[in-house]
Coordinates of C-alpha atoms and ligand atoms in Angstrom, one line a residue:
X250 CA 52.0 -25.6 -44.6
X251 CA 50.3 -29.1 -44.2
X252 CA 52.1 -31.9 -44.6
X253 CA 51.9 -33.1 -48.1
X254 CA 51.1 -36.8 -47.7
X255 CA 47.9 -37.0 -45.9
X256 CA 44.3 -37.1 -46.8
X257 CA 42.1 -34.6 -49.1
X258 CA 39.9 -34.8 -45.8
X259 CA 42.4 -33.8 -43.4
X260 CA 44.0 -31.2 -45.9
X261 CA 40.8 -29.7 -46.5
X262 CA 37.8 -30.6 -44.9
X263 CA 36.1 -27.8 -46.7
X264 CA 36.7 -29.0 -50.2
X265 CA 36.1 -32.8 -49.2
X266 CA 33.0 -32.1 -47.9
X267 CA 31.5 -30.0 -51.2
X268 CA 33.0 -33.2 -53.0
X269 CA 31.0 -35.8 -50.6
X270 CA 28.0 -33.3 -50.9
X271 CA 28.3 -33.4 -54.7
X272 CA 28.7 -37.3 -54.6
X273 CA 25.1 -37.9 -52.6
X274 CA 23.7 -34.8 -55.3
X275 CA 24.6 -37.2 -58.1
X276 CA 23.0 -40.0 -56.5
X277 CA 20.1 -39.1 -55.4
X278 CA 18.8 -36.7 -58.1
X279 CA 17.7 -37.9 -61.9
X280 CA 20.1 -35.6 -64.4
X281 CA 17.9 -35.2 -67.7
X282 CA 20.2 -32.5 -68.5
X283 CA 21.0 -33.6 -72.2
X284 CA 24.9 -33.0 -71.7
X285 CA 25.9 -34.8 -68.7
X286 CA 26.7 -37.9 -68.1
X287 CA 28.6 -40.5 -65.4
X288 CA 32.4 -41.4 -66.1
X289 CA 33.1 -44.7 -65.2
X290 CA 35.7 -45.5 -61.9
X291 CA 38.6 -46.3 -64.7
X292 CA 38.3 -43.1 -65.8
X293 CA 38.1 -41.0 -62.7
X294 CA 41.3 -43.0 -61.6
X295 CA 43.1 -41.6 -65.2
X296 CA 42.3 -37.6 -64.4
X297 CA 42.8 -38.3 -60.7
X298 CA 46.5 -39.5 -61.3
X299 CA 50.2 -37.9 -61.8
X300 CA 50.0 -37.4 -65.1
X301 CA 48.4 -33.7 -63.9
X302 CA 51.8 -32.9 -62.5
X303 CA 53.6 -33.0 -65.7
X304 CA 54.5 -30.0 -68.5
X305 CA 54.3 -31.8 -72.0
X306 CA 54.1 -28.7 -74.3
X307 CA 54.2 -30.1 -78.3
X308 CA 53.3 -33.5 -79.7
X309 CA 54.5 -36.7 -78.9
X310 CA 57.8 -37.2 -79.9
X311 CA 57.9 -33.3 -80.5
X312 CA 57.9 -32.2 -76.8
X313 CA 59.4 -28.8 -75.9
X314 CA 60.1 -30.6 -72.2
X315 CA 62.1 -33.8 -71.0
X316 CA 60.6 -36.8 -69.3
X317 CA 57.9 -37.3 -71.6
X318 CA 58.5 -40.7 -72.0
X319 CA 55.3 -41.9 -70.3
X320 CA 53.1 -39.4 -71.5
X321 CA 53.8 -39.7 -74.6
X322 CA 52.2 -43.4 -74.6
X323 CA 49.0 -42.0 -73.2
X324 CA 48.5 -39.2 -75.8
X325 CA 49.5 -40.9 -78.5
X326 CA 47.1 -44.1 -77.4
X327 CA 44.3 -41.7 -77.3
X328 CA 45.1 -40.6 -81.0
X329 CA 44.8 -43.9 -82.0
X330 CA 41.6 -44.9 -80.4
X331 CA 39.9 -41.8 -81.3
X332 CA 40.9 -42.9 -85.2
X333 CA 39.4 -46.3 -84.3
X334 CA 36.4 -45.1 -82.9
X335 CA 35.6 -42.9 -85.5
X336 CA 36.2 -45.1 -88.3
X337 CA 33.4 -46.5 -90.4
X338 CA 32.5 -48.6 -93.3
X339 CA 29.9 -46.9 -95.6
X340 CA 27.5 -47.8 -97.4
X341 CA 30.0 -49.2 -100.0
X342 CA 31.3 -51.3 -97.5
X343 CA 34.6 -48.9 -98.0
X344 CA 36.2 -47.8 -95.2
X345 CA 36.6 -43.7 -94.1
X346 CA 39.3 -43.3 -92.2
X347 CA 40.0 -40.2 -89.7
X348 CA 42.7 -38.6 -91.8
X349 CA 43.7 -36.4 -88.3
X350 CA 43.1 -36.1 -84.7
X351 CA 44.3 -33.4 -81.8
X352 CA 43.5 -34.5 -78.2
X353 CA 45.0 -31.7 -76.7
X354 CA 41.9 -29.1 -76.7
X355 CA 40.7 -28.4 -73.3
X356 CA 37.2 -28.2 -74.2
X357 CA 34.5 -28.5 -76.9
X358 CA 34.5 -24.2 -77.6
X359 CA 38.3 -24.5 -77.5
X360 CA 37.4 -27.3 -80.3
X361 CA 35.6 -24.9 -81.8
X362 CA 38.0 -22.2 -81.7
X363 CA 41.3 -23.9 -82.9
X364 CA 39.4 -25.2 -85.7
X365 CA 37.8 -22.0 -87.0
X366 CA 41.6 -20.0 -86.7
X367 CA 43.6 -23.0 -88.6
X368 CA 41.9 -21.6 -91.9
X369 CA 39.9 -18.4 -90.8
X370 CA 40.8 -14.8 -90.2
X371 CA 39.3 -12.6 -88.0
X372 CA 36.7 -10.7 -90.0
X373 CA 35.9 -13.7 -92.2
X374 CA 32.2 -15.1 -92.5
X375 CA 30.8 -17.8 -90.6
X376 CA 27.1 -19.3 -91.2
X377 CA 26.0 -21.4 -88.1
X378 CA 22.7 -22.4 -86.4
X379 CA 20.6 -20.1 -84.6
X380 CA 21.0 -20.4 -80.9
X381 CA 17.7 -20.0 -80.1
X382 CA 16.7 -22.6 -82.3
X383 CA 19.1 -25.3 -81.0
X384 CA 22.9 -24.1 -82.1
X385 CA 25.6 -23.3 -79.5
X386 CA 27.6 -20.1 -78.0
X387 CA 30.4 -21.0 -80.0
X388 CA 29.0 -20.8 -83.4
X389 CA 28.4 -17.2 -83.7
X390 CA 27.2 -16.0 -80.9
X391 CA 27.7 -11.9 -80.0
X392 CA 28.4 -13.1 -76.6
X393 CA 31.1 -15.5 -77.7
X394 CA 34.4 -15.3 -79.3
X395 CA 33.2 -16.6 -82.3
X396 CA 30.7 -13.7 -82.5
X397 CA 33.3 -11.0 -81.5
X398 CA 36.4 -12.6 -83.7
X399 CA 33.9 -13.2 -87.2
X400 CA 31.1 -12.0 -89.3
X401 CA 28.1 -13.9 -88.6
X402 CA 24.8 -15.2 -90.4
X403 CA 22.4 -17.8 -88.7
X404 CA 20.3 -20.4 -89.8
X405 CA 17.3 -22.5 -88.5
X406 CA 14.6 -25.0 -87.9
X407 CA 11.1 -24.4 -89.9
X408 CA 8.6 -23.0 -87.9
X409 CA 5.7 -26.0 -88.5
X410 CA 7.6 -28.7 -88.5
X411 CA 10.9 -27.7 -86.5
X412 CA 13.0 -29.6 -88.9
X413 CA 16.1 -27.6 -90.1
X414 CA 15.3 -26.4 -93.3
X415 CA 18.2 -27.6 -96.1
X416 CA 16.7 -25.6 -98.8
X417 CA 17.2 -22.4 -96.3
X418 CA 20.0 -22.9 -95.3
X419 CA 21.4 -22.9 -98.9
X420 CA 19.8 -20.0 -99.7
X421 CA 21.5 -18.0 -96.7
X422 CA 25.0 -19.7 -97.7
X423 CA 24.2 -18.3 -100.9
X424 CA 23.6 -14.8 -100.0
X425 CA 25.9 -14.7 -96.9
X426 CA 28.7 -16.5 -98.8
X427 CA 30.5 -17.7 -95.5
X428 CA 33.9 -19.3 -95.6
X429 CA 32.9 -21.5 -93.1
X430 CA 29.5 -23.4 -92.9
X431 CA 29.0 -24.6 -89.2
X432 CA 26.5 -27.9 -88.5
X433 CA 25.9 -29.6 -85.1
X434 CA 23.6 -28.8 -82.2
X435 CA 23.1 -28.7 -78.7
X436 CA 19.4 -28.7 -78.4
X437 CA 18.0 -30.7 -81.5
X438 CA 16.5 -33.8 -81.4
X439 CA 16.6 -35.0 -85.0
X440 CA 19.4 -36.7 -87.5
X441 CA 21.6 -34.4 -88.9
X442 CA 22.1 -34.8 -92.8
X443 CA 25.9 -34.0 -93.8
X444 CA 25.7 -34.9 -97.2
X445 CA 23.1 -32.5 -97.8
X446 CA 25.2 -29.9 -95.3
X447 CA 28.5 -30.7 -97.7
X448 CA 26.9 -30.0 -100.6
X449 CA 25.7 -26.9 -99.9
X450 CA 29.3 -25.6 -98.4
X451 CA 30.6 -27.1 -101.5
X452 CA 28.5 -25.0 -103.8
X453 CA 29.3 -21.6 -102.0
X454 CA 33.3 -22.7 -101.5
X455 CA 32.8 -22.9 -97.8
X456 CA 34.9 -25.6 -95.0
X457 CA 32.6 -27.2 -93.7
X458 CA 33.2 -28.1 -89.8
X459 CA 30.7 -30.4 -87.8
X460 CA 30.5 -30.2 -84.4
X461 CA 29.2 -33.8 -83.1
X462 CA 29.7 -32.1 -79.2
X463 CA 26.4 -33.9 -78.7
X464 CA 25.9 -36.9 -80.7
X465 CA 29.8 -38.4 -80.7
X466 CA 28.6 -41.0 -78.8
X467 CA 25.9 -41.9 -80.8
X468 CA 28.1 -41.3 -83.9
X469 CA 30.8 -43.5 -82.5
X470 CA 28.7 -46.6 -82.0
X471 CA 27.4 -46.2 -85.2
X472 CA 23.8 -44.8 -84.9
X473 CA 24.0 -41.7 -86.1
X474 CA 25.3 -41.4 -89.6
X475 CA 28.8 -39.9 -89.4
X476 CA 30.3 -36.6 -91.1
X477 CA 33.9 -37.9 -90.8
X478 CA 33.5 -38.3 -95.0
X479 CA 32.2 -34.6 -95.6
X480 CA 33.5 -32.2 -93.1
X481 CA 37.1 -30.6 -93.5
X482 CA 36.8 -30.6 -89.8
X483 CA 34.8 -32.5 -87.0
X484 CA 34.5 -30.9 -83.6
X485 CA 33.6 -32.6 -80.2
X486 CA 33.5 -32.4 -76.2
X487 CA 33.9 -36.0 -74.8
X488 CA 31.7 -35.5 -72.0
X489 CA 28.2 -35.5 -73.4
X490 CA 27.3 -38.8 -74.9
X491 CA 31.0 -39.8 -75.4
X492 CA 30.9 -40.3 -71.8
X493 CA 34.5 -39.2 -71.1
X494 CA 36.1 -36.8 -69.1
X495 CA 35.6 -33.1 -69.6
X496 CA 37.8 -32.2 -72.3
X497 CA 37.4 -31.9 -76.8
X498 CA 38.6 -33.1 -80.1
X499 CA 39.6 -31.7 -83.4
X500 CA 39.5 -34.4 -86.1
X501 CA 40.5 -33.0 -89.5
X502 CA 41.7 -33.5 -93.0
X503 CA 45.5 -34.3 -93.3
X504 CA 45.5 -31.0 -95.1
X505 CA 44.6 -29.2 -92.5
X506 CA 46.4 -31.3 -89.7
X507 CA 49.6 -28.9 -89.3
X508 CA 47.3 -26.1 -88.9
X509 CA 45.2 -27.6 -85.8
X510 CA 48.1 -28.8 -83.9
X511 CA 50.1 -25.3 -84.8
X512 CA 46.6 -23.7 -83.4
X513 CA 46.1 -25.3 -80.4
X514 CA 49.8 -25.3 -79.4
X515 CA 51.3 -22.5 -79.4
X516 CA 48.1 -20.8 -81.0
X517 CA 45.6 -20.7 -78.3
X518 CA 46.6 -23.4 -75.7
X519 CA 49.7 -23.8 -73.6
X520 CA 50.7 -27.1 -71.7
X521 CA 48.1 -29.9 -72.4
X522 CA 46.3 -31.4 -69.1
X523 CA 47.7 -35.2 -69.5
X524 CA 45.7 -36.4 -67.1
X525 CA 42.5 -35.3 -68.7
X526 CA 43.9 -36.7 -72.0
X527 CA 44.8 -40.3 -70.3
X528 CA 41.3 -40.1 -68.9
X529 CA 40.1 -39.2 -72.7
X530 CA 42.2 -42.4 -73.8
X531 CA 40.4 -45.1 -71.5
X532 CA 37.0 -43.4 -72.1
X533 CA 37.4 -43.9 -76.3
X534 CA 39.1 -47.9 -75.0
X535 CA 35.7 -47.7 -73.6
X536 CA 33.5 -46.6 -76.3
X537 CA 35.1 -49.0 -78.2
X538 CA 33.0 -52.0 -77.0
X539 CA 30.4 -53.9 -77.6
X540 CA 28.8 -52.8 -73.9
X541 CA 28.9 -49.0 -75.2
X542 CA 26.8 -49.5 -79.0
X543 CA 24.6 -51.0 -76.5
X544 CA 24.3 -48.3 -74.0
X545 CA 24.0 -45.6 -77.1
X546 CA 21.1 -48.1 -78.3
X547 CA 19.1 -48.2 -75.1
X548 CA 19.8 -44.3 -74.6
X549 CA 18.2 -43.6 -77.7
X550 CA 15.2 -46.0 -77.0
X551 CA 14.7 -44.1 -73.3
X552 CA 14.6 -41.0 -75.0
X553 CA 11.9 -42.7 -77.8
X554 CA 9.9 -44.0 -74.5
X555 CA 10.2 -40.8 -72.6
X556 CA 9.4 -38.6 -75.5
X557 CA 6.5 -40.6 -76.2
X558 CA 5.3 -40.8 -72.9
X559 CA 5.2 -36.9 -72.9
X560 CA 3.3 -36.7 -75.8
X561 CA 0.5 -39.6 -74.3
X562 CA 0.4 -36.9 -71.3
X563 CA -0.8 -33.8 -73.8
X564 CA 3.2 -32.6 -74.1
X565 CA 4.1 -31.0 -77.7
X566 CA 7.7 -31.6 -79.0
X567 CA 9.4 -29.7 -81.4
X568 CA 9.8 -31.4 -84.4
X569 CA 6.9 -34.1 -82.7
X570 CA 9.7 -36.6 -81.8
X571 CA 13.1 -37.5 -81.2
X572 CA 15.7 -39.2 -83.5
X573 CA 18.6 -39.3 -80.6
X574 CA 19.4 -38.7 -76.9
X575 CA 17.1 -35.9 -76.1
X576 CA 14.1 -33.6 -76.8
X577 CA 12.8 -30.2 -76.5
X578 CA 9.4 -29.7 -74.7
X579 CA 7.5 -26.9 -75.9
X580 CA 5.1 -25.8 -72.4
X581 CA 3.5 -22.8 -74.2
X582 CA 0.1 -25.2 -74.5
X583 CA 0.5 -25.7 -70.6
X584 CA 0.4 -23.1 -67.8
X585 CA 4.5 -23.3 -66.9
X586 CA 7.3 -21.1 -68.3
X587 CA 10.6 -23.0 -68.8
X588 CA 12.1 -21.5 -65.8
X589 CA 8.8 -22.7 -63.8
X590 CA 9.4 -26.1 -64.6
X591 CA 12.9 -26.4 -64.0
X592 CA 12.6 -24.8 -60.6
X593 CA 9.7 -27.4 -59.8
X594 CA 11.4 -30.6 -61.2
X595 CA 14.4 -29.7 -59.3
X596 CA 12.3 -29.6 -56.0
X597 CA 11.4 -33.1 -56.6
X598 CA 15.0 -33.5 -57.1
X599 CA 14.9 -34.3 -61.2
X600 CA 17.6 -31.9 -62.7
X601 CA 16.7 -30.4 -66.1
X602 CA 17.7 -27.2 -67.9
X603 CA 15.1 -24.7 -69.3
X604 CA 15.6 -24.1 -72.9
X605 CA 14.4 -21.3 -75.6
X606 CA 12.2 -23.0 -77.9
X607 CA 12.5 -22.0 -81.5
X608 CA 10.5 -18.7 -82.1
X609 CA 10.5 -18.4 -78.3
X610 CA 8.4 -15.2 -77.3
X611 CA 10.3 -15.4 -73.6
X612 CA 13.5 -14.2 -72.6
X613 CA 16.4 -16.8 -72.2
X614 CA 16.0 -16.2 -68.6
X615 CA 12.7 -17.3 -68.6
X616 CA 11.7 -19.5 -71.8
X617 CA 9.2 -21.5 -72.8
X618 CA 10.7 -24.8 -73.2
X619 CA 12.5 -27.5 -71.4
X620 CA 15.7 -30.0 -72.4
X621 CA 15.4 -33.8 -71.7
X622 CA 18.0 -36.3 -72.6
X623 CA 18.5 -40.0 -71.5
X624 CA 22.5 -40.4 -71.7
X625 CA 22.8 -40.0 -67.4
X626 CA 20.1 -41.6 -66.8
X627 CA 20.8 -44.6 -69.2
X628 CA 24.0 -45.0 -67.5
X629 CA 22.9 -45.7 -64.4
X630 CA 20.5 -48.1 -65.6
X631 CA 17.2 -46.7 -66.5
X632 CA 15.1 -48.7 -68.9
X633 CA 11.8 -48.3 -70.4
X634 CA 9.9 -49.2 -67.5
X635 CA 11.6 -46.2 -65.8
X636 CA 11.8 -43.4 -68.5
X637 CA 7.5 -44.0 -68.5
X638 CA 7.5 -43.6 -65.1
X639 CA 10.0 -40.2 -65.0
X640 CA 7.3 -38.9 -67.5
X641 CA 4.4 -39.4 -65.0
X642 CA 6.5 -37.8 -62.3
X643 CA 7.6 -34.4 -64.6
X644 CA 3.7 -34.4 -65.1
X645 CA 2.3 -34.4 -61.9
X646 CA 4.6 -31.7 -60.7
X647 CA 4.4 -29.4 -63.7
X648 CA 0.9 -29.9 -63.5
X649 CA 0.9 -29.3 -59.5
X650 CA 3.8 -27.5 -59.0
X651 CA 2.1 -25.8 -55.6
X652 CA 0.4 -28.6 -54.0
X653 CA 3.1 -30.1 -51.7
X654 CA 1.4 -33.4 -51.1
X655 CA 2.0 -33.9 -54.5
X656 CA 5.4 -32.3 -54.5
X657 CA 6.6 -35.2 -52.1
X658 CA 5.1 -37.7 -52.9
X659 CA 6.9 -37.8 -56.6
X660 CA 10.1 -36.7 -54.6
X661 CA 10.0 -40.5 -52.6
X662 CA 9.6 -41.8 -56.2
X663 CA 12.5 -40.1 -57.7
X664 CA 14.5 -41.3 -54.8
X665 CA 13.3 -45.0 -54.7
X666 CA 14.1 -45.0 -58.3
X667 CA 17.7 -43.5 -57.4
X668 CA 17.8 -46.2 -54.5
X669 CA 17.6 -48.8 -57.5
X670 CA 20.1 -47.3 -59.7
X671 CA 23.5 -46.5 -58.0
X672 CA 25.5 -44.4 -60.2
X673 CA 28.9 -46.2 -59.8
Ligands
LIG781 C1 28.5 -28.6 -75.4 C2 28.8 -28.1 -76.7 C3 30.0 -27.4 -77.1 C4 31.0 -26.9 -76.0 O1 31.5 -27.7 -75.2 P1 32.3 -27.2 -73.9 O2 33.2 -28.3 -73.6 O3 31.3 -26.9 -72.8 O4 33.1 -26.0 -74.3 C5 30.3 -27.1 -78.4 N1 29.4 -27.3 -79.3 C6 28.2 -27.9 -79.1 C7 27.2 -28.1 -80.2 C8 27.9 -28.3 -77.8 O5 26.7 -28.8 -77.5

């Protein structure tokens, strides 16, 4: 056995290596994918730490261990900050508070499914957006527990102006009678509209749960209007725009609070990872400053610039534009699948994700669309100047994906704009 004090390198050259090679990857390549993002040093240090060593099974002050002093402190300074961060004034000028808030979910689909098994049974209806038209796995997907566990219905964007269609949605709800009505996306580029969402779960005697996995950023600094005053539940990752560490939130209802915390521990969870939560608690301090509304404005500017960019160049979007952090390129007018595009972006070292376009006639394998967000890219730095000249790069090598002058040339101007821009 090695000796435990030394190095990661000299323990395991293997895994330091992949670590170092991973480290130049995310330096030298642009990430449009619309989910990632950079954590800051701060918070690396946090899920790096000691804290990982420690069982902490309950709540604070409520811990089926001993020697929970310390963690304690960091869980129960991430509940607060996560109240703080998601607390707003309305238009009223009152206040909305977040009534309840569990930092112990490992991930935005365990988010997802602690909040659905507080107040649903298996067998019990659940009406969520289409994945093919922007929703995610975890909202009724046959693939995914929340397809296997629940009866499921699906609703989606119109088909000429790929805006989600309220008055369709209600009519499902109607028909379908769900007990829960799901809202949030993973692929949609426009501003969600919970009051029109509550009203309709209202009407049919549905929860209503909001998953912000993608916009909690944007939400937090106050950009996106928030659903903390509708939904009976508000799910989230903290990784995407959030910019935290891997990891989710439940934020709920004081009614419903016992119920979370009973489902994630001992319902579907065992001992939380404290030092993903400690990382979680310096990422909300973060997200908390006037540097971070700043960073979810200019994000959602790049993503104005880039999208328009696209459009100059003879791109179509679906829903023509882009309210928020990303966009979905529909190719079917140009002579590229989804899967084309990707593979040729990536060989000029910009990392996207092919994406199903609403209606999509290809396979999810294949597709006929692409994902492009600005949080990543934002982070490091980019600005207008930048996102216009990323558009003119993804156009030259969709457009000539085979000629390899071209090919390298726009792979020495991805990487003199990485040069610019470290990402740390
Ligand atoms: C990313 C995402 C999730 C799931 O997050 P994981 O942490 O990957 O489990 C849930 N809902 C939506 C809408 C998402 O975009």
């Amino acid at each position: 056995m090695p000796p435990r004090n030394i190095s990661l390198k000299e323990a395991d050259p293997l895994i330091f290596d992949a670590i170092e090679g991973e480290i130049s990857r995310e330096q030298d390549k642009i990430v449009l994918i619309a989910s990632e993002n950079y954590v800051s040093r701060a918070v690396l240090q946090a899920q790096g730490s000691v804290l990982t060593n420690k069982y902490a099974e309950g709540y604070p002050g409520h811990r089926y261990y001993g020697g929970c002093e310390f963690v304690d402190i960091v869980e129960s300074l991430a509940i607060h900050r996560a109240k703080s961060l998601f607390e707003y004034k309305d238009s009223t000028g009152e206040t909305v508070g977040v009534e309840h808030v569990n930092v112990q979910v490992h991930s935005g689909s365990q988010a997802n499914m602690a909040a659905y098994l507080s107040v649903l049974k298996p067998g019990d209806r659940i009406l969520g957006m289409n994945l093919s038209h922007g929703g995610h796995l975890t909202h009724g997907s046959k693939v995914n527990f929340s397809g296997l566990l629940f009866e499921n219905a699906y609703y989606g964007v119109d088909p000429h102006t790929g805006h989600i269609d309220y008055d369709k949605v209600r009519e499902i709800a109607l028909e379908f009678r769900p007990k829960m009505l799901v809202a949030g996306a993973s692929a949609y580029s426009r501003t969600l509209d919970f009051q029109r969402f509550h009203a309709i779960a209202r009407e049919v005697g549905a929860y209503l749960l909001v998953d912000i996995a993608h916009i909690a950023g944007l939400i937090a600094a106050g950009i996106h209007p928030s659903p903390v005053a509708y939904a009976d539940f508000v799910t989230s990752s903290t990784h995407k725009t959030l910019r935290g560490p891997r990891g989710g939130m439940v934020m709920c209802k004081s009614e419903y609070a016992k119920a979370v915390d009973k489902m994630v521990f001992p319902g579907i969870q065992g001992g939380p990872l404290m030092h993903v939560i400690a990382a979680k608690a310096v990422a909300f301090k973060e997200a908390l400053s006037e540097d971070f509304r700043q960073y979810q404005l200019n994000t959602v500017r790049n993503a104005k610039t880039l999208c328009d960019a696209m459009i100059a160049r003879g791109y179509k979007i679906i829903s023509g534009g882009t309210d928020n952090h990303l966009m979905l390129v529909d190719l079917r007018n140009k002579s590229i699948t989804g899967k084309e595009a990707e593979d040729a972006l990536y060989r000029a070292d910009i990392t996207v994700n092919k994406n199903t376009i609403p209606y999509d006639d290809k396979p999810p394998t294949i597709t006929s669309g692409i994902r492009l967000g600005t949080p990543a890219v934002t982070t490091r730095g980019f600005a207008e100047s930048e996102m216009a000249e990323v558009a003119d790069i993804i156009d030259n090598c969709l457009t000539k994906p085979s000629d390899e002058r071209n090919m390298s040339i726009q792979r020495q101007r991805v990487r003199a704009l990485c040069e610019r821009f470290p990402i740390l």
